[in-house]
Coordinates of C-alpha atoms in Angstrom, one line a residue:
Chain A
X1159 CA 21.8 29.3 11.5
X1160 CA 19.4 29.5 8.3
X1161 CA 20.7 25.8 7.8
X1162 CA 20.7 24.7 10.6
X1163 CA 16.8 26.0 11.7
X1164 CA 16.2 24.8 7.9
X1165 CA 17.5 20.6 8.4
X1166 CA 16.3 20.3 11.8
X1167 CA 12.9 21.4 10.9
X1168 CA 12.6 19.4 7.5
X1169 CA 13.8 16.4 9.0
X1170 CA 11.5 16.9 12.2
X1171 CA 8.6 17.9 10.1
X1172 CA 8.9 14.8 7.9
X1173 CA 8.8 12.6 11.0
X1174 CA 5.9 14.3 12.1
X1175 CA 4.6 14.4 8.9
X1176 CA 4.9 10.9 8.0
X1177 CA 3.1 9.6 11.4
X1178 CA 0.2 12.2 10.6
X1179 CA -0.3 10.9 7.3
X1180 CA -0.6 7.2 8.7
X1181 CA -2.6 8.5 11.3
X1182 CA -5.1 10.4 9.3
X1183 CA -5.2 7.9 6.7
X1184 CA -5.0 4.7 7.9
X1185 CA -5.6 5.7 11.7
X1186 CA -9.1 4.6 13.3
X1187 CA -12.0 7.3 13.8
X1188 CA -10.2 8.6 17.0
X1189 CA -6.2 8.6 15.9
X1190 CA -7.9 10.0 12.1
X1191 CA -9.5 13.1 13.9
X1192 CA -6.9 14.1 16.4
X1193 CA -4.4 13.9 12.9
X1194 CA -6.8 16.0 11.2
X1195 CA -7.3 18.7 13.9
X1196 CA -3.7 18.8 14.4
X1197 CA -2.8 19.4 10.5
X1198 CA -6.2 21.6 9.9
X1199 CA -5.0 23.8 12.8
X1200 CA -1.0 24.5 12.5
X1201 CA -2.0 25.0 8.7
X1202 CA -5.6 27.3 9.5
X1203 CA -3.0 29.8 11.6
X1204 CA -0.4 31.5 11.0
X1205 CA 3.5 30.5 11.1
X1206 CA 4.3 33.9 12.8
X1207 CA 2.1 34.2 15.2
X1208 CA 3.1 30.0 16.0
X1209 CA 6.6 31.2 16.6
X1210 CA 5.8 34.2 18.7
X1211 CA 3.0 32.3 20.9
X1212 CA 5.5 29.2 21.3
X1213 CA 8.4 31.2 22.2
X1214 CA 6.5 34.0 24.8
X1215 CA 5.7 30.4 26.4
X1216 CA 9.2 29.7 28.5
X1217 CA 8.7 33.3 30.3
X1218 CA 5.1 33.0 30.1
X1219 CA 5.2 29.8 32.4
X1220 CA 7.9 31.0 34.5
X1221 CA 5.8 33.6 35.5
X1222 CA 3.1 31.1 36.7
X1223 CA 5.6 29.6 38.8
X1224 CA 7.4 32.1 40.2
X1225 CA 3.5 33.0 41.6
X1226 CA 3.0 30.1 42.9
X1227 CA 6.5 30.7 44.5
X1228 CA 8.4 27.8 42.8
X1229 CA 11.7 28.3 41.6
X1230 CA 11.8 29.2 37.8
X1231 CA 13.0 26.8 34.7
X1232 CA 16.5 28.2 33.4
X1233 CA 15.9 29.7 30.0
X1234 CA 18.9 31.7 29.8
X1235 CA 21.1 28.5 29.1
X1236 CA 23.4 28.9 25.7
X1237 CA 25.4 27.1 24.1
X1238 CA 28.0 29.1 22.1
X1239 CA 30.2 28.2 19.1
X1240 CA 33.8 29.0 19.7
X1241 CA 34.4 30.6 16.5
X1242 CA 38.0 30.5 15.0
X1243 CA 37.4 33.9 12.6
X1244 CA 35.6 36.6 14.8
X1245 CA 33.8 36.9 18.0
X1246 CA 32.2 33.6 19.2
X1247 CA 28.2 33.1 18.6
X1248 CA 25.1 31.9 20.3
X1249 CA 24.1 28.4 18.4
X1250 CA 21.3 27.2 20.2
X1251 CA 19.5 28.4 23.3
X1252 CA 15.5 28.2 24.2
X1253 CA 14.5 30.7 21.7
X1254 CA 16.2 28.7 18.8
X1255 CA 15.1 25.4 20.0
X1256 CA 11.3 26.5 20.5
X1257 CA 11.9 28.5 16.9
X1258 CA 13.4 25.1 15.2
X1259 CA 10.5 22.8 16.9
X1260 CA 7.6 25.2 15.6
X1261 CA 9.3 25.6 12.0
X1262 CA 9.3 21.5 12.1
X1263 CA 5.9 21.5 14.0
X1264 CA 4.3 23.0 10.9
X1265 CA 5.8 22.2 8.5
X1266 CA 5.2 18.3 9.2
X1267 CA 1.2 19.4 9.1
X1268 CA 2.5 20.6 5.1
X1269 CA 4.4 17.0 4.5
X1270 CA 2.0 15.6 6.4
X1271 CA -1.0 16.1 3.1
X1272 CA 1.6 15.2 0.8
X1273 CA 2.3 11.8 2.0
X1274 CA -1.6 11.4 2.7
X1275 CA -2.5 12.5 -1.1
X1276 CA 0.0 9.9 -2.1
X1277 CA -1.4 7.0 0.1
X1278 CA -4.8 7.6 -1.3
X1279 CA -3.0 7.2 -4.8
X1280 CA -1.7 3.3 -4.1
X1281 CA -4.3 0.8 -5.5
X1282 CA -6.5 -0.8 -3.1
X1283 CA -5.9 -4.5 -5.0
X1284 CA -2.4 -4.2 -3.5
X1285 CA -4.0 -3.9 -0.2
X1286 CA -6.2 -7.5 -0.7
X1287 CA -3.5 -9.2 -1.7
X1288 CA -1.5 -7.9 1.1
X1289 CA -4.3 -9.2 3.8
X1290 CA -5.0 -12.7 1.1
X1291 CA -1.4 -13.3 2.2
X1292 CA -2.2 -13.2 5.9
X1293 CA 0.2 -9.9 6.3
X1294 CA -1.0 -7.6 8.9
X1295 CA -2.6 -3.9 8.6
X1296 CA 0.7 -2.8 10.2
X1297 CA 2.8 -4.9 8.1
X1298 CA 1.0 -3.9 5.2
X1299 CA 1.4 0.1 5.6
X1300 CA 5.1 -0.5 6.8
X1301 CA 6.4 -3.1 3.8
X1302 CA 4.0 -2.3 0.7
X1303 CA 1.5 1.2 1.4
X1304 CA 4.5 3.3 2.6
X1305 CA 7.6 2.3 0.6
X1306 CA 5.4 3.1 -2.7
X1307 CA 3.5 6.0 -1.5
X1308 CA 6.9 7.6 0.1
X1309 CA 8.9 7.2 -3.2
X1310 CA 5.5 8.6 -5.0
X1311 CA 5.7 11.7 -2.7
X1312 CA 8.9 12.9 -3.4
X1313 CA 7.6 15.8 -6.3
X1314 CA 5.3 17.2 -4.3
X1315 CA 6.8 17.1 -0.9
X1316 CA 9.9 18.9 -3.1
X1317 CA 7.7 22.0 -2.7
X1318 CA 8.3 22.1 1.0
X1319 CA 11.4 21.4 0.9
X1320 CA 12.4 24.3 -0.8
X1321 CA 9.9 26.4 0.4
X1322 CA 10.8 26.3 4.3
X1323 CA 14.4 27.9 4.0
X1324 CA 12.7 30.7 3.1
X1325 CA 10.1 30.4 5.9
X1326 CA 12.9 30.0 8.3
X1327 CA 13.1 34.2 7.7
X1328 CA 10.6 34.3 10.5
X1329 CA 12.4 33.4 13.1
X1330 CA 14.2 36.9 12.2
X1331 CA 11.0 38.2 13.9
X1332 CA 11.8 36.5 17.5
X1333 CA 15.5 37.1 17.6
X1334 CA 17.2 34.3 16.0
X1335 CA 20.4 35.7 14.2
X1336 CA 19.1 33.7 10.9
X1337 CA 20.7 35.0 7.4
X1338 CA 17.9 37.5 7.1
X1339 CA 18.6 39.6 10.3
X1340 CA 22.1 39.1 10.0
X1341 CA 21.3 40.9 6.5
X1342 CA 19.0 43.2 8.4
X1343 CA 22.1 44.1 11.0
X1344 CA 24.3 44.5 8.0
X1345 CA 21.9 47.2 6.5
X1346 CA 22.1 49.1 9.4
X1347 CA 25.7 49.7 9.4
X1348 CA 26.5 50.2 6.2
X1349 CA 23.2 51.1 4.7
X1350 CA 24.1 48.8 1.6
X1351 CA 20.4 47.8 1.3
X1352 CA 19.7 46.6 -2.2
X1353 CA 23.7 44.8 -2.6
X1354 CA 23.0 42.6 1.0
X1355 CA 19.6 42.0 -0.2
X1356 CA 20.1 41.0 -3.4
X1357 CA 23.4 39.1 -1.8
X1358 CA 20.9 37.4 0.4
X1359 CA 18.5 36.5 -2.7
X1360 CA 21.2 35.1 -4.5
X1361 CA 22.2 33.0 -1.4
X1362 CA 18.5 31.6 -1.2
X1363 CA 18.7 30.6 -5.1
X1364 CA 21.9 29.0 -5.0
X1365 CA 20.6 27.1 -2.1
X1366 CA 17.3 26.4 -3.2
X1367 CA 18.8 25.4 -6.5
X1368 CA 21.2 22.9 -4.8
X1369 CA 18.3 21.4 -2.5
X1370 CA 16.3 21.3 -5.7
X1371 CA 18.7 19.1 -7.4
X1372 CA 19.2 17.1 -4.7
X1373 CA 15.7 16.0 -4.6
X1374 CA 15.6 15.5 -8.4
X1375 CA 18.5 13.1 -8.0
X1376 CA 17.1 11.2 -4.9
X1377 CA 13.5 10.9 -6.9
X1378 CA 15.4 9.0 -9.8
X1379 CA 17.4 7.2 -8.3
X1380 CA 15.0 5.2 -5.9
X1381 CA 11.9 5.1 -9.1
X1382 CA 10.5 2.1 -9.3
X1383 CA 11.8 0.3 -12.3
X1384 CA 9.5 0.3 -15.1
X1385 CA 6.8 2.7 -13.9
Chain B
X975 CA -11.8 -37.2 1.4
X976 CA -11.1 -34.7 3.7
X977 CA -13.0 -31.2 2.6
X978 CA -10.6 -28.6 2.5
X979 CA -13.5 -25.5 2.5
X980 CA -17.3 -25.8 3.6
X981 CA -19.2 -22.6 2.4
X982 CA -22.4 -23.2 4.4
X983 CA -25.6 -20.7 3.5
X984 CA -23.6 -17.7 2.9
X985 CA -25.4 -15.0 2.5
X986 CA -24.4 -11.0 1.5
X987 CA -25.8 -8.1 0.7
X988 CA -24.1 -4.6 -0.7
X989 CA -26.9 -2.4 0.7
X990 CA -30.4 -3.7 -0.6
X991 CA -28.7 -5.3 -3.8
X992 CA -28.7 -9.1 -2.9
X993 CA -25.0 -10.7 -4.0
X994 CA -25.5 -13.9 -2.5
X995 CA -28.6 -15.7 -1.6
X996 CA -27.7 -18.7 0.6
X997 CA -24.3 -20.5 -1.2
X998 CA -23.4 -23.8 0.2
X999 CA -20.4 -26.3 -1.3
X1000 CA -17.6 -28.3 -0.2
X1001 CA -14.2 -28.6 -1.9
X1002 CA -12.0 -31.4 -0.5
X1003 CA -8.4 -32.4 -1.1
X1004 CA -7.1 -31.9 -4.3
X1005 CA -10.3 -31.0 -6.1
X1006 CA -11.0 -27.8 -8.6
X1007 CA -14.0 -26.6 -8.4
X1008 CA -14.6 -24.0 -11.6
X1009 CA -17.4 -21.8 -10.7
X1010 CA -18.8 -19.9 -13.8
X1011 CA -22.1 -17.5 -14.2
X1012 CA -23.0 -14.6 -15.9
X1013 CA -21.4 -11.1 -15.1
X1014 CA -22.9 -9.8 -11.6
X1015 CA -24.1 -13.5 -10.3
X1016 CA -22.2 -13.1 -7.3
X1017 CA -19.0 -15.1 -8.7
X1018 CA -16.2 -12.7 -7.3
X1019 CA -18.0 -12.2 -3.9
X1020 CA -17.9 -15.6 -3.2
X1021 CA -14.3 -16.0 -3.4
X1022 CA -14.0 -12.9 -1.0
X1023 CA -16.4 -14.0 0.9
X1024 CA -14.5 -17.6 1.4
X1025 CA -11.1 -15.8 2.9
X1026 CA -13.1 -12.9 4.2
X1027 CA -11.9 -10.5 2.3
X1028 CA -15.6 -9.7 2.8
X1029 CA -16.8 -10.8 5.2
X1030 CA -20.5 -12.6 4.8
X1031 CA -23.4 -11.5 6.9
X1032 CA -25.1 -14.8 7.4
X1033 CA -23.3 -18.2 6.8
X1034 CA -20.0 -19.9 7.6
X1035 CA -16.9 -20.8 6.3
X1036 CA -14.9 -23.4 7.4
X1037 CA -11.2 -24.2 6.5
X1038 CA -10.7 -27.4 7.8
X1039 CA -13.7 -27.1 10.0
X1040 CA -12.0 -24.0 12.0
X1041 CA -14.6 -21.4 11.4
X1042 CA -13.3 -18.1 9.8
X1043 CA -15.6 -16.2 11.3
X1044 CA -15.5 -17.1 14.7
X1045 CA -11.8 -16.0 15.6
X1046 CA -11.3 -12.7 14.2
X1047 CA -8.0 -12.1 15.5
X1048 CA -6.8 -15.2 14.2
X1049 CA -8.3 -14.3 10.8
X1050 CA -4.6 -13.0 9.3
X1051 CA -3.3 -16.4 10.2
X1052 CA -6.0 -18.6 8.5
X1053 CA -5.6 -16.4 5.7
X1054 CA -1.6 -17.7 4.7
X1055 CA -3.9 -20.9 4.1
X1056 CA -5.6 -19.4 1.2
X1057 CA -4.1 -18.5 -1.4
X1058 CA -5.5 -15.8 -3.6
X1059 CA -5.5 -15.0 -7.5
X1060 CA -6.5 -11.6 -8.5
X1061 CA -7.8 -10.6 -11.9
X1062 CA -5.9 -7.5 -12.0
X1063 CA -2.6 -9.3 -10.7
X1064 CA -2.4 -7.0 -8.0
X1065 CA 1.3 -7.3 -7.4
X1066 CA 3.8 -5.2 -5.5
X1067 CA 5.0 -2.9 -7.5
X1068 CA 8.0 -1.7 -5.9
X1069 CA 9.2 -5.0 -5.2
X1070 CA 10.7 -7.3 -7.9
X1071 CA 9.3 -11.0 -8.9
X1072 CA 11.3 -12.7 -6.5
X1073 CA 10.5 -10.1 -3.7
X1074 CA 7.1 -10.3 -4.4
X1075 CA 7.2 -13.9 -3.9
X1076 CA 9.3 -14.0 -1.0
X1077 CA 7.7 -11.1 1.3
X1078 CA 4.9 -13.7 2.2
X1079 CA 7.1 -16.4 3.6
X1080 CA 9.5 -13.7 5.2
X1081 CA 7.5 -11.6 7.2
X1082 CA 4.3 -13.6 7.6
X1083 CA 5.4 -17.1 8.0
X1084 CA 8.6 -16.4 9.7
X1085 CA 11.5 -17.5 7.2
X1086 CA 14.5 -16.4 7.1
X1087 CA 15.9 -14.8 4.4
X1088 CA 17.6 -17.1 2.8
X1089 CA 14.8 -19.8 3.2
X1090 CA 12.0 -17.0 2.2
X1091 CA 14.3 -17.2 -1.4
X1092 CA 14.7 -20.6 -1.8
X1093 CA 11.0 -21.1 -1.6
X1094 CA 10.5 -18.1 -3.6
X1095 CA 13.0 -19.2 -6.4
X1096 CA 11.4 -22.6 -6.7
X1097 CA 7.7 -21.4 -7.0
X1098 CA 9.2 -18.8 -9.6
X1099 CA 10.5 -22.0 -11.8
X1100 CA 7.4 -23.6 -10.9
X1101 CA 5.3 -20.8 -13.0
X1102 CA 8.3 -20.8 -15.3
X1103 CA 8.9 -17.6 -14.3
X1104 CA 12.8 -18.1 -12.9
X1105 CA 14.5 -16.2 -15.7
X1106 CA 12.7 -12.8 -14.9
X1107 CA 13.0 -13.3 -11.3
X1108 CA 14.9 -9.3 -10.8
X1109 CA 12.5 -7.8 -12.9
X1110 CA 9.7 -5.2 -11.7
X1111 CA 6.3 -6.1 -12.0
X1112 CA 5.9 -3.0 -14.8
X1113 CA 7.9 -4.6 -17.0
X1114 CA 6.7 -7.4 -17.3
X1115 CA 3.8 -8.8 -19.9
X1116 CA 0.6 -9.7 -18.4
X1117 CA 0.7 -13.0 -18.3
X1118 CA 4.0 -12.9 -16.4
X1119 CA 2.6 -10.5 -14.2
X1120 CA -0.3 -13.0 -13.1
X1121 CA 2.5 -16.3 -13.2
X1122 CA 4.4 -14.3 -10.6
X1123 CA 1.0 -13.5 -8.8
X1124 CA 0.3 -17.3 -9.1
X1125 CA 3.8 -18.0 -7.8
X1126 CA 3.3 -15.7 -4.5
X1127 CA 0.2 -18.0 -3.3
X1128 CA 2.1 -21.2 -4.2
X1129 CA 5.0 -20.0 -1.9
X1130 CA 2.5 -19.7 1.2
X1131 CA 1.6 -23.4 0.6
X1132 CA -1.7 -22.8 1.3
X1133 CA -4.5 -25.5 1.9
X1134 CA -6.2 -24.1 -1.2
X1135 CA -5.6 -21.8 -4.3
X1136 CA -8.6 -19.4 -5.2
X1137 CA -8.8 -17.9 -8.6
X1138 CA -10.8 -15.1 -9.1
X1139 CA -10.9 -14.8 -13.3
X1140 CA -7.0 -15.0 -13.4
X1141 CA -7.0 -15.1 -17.1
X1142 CA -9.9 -12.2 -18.0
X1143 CA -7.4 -8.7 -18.1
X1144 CA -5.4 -10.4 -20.1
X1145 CA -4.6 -10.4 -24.4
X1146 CA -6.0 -12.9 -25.6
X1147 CA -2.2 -14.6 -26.9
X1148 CA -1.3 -14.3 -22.9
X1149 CA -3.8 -16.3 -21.7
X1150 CA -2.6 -19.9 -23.0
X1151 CA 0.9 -19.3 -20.2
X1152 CA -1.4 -18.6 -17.8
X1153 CA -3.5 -21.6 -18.0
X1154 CA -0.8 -24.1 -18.5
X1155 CA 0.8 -23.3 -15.0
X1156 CA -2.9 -23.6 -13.5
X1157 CA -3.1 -26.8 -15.4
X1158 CA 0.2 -27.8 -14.0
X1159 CA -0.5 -27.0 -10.4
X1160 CA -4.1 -29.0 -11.1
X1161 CA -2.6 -31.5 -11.9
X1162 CA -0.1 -32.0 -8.8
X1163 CA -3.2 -31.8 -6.4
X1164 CA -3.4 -28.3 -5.5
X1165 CA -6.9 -28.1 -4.0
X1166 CA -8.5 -25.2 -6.5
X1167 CA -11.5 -22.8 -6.7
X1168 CA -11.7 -21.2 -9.7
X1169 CA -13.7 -18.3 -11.2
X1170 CA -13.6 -18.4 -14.6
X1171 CA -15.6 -18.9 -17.8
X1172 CA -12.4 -20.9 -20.1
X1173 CA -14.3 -23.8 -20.4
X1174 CA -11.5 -25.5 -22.1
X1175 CA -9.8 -25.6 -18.9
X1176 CA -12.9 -26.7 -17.1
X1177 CA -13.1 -29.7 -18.7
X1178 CA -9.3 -30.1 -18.7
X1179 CA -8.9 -30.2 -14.8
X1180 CA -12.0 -29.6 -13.0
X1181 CA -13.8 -32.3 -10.8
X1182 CA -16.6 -30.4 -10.6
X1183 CA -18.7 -27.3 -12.1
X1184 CA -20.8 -24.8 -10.4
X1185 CA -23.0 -22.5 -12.4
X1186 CA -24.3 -19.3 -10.6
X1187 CA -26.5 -16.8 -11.4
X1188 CA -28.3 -13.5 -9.2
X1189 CA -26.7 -14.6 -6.3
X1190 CA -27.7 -18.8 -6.1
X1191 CA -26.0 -22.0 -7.4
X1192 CA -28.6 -22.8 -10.5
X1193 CA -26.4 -25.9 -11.1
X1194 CA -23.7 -28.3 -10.4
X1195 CA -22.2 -31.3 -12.7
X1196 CA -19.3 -32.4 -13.8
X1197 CA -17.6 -31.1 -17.2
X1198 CA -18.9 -34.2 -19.0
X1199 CA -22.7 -32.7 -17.6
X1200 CA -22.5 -29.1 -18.6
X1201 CA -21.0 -29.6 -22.2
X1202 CA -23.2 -33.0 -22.9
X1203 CA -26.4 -32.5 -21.0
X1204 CA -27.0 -29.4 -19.2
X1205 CA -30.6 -29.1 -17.1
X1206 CA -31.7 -25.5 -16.1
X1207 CA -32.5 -23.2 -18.9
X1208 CA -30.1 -20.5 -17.6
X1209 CA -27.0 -22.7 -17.5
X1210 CA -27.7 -23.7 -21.3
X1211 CA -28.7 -19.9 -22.2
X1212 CA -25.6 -19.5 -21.1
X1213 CA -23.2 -22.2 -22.1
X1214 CA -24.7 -21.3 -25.5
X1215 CA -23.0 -17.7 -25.6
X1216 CA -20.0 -18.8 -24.6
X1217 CA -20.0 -21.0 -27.7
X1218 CA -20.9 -17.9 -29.7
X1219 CA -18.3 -15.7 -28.3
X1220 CA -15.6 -18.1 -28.2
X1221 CA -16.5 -21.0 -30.8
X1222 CA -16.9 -24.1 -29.9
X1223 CA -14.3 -26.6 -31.8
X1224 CA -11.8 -23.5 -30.0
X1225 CA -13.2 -24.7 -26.5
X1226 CA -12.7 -28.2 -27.0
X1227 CA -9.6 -28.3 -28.5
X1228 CA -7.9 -26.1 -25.9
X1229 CA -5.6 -27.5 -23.6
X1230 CA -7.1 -31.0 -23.8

């Protein structure tokens, strides 16, 4: 669960992320404010109280429209992994979803100021000779600003990428059996405390370490030649 | 001849300080015009100001009398007419020489791949650049740097070339490569602007001079003028330190 709340909000977040930075950055006054106000506000509040306020909202409209006496929106829908070992599990239902698209929500306002710190870093003469050639702004940002300023990124935007795993223990606090509360269930029943968390450390680490790597690898193998 | 490029009273300002004061000139087919003027006489604005690059707030243009300024959405398209030399090369540097080259064709003029490389491997040998076609632009020297830059207008076959000081961030043994392909290109017709103070390669190629200084053209002549009989104080002032600085039995010997 860990995983998969972990992937789907990196790879959402750096979607997001990527389209903010454009926005903010190469975006006119009204496309650069609403990417500003966007990434200003999911990273001004906090992730907690994101995830509790976006996933209260399913019941919170049903309400509404059972008042108004319209029939409610199913939220009780599941959809369960037939597991081979043990008893079969919940993967994804509403509460998951919401929790995986606010994880990816803010962490794309994160990726978002890495990719913008590292278009401000490409040199403006690239830029003229992009428009002497008769290229586009689009074309410009798509074949010469971003390719450079992506590749450029990778360090930094390392950081959140091993940083989120460890956010994804929130979603603990809304009922999401991620590694921590499956930790936190463990605890209960055997009162192992300090060998499940220090299991569940160890976990993170080896994880981290691997994602870590990963990156590393990815960063030198796309480098720019020469630079 | 036809003319190529009419500047007609351009005018532009950065804030109050005056860069140009009312420029006019023609350049027609196959000309190079040199344009030369002490640091901060409006030199590099000019050539910005001629593919808009920045945009003048009085004046015209004209490229092939089509006005530059009058269809602005057009403006990306007249651009791929003129080509563009920076100082600082200005390539792209995730791309190699031959992708550098061949971007322009590819996505702005429409070639296909394989086209967008044919034209791209030929301006490469044209700036004798072929051999070092897969490199990066970081490693190469300066000079190839600005060969490969020279390379990616040629490949655009533009109406005309502008240089702006293609030879003045380079080392001093780097600068004679540079030169000989501008020479080259001169010398097939390329209709050229250039910015720069190698006089060697004014007199060499160019058909006619234009001195500049705060912002006006203080004189015009051709090579034979300047270097026998220059007018205006400012232009002989100047002329004068460029002897100094460079020598001049060096400047006439150059490339002649």
């Amino acid at each position: 669960m860990t995983m998969g709340l972990y992937i789907f909000a990196l790879f959402f977040g750096l979607g997001l992320g990527i389209l903010l930075a454009v926005g903010r950055h190469y975006g006119g006054p009204v496309i650069s404010r609403i990417s500003t106000a966007y990434i200003e506000f999911m990273r001004g509040t906090p992730l907690l109280a994101q995830i509790l306020a976006i996933t209260v909202l399913p019941k919170a409209i049903n309400e509404i429209l059972v008042a108004q006496g319209m029939s409610p929106i199913d939220i009780t829908w599941r959809i369960i992994f037939p597991d081979i070992i043990g008893t079969p599990r919940t993967i994804l239902n509403t509460t998951i979803l919401l929790c995986a698209l606010t994880l990816g929500l803010n962490s794309g306002a994160y990726q978002a100021e890495f990719f913008r710190g590292s278009m401000g870093s490409i040199s403006a003469g690239q830029t003229l000779a992009a428009q002497s050639i008769g290229m586009t702004r689009r074309q410009e940002i798509r074949y010469i600003a971003l390719p450079q300023s992506l590749r450029r990124a990778i360090p930094a935007w390392s950081n959140e990428a091993v940083y989120l795993p460890k956010y994804t223990t929130v979603a603990y606090f809304v009922g999401v059996a991620d590694l921590f509360s499956m930790a936190k269930f463990v605890v209960s029943r055997t009162f192992l405390g300090l060998q499940v968390y220090a299991l569940v450390a160890i976990i993170f680490l080896v994880l981290i370490s691997a994602i870590s790597w990963i990156i590393n690898h990815v960063y030198e193998r796309v480098k720019i030649p020469g630079t | 001849m036809t003319k190529v490029i009419e500047v007609i009273d351009v005018w532009k300002a950065y804030d109050k300080l005056e860069v140009l004061k009312g420029i006019s000139f023609d350049v027609s087919e196959g000309e190079v015009k040199v344009v030369f003027g002490p640091s901060g006489s409006g030199k590099s604005t000019l050539l910005r100001v001629i593919n808009m690059l920045t945009p003048p707030d009085k004046g015209e243009v004209l490229l092939r009398g089509e006005s530059l300024m009058a269809h602005k959405a057009e403006l990306s398209k007249l651009r791929t007419r003129i080509g563009f030399v920076f100082q600082n090369f200005n390539l792209f540097a995730h791309l190699k020489a031959i992708d550098n080259v061949s971007i322009g064709p590819r996505l702005v003029l429409g070639k296909t791949k394989e086209e967008a490389q044919e034209i791209a491997h030929k301006a490469l040998e044209k700036v004798r650049m072929a051999d070092w076609s897969h490199h990066y632009p970081a490693q190469l020297s300066g000079g190839q740097q600005q060969r490969v830059g020279i390379a990616r207008s040629i490949a655009m076959n533009p109406d005309v070339i502008l240089f702006d000081e293609p030879t003045s961030a380079l080392d001093p043994e780097l600068i004679g490569e540079v030169l000989q392909v501008m020479l080259d290109i001169a010398k097939e017709g390329t209709t050229m602007i250039v910015v720069t103070h190698e006089m060697g390669f004014a007199r060499a190629v160019s058909s006619e001079m234009i001195f500049m200084d705060e912002g006006v053209i203080v004189e015009t002549g051709t090579p034979k003028h300047f270097f026998e009989n220059p007018q205006s104080k400012r232009a002989i002032d100047f002329l004068h330190k460029l002897e100094v600085l460079y020598g001049k039995a060096e400047a006439d010997k150059q490339l002649v």
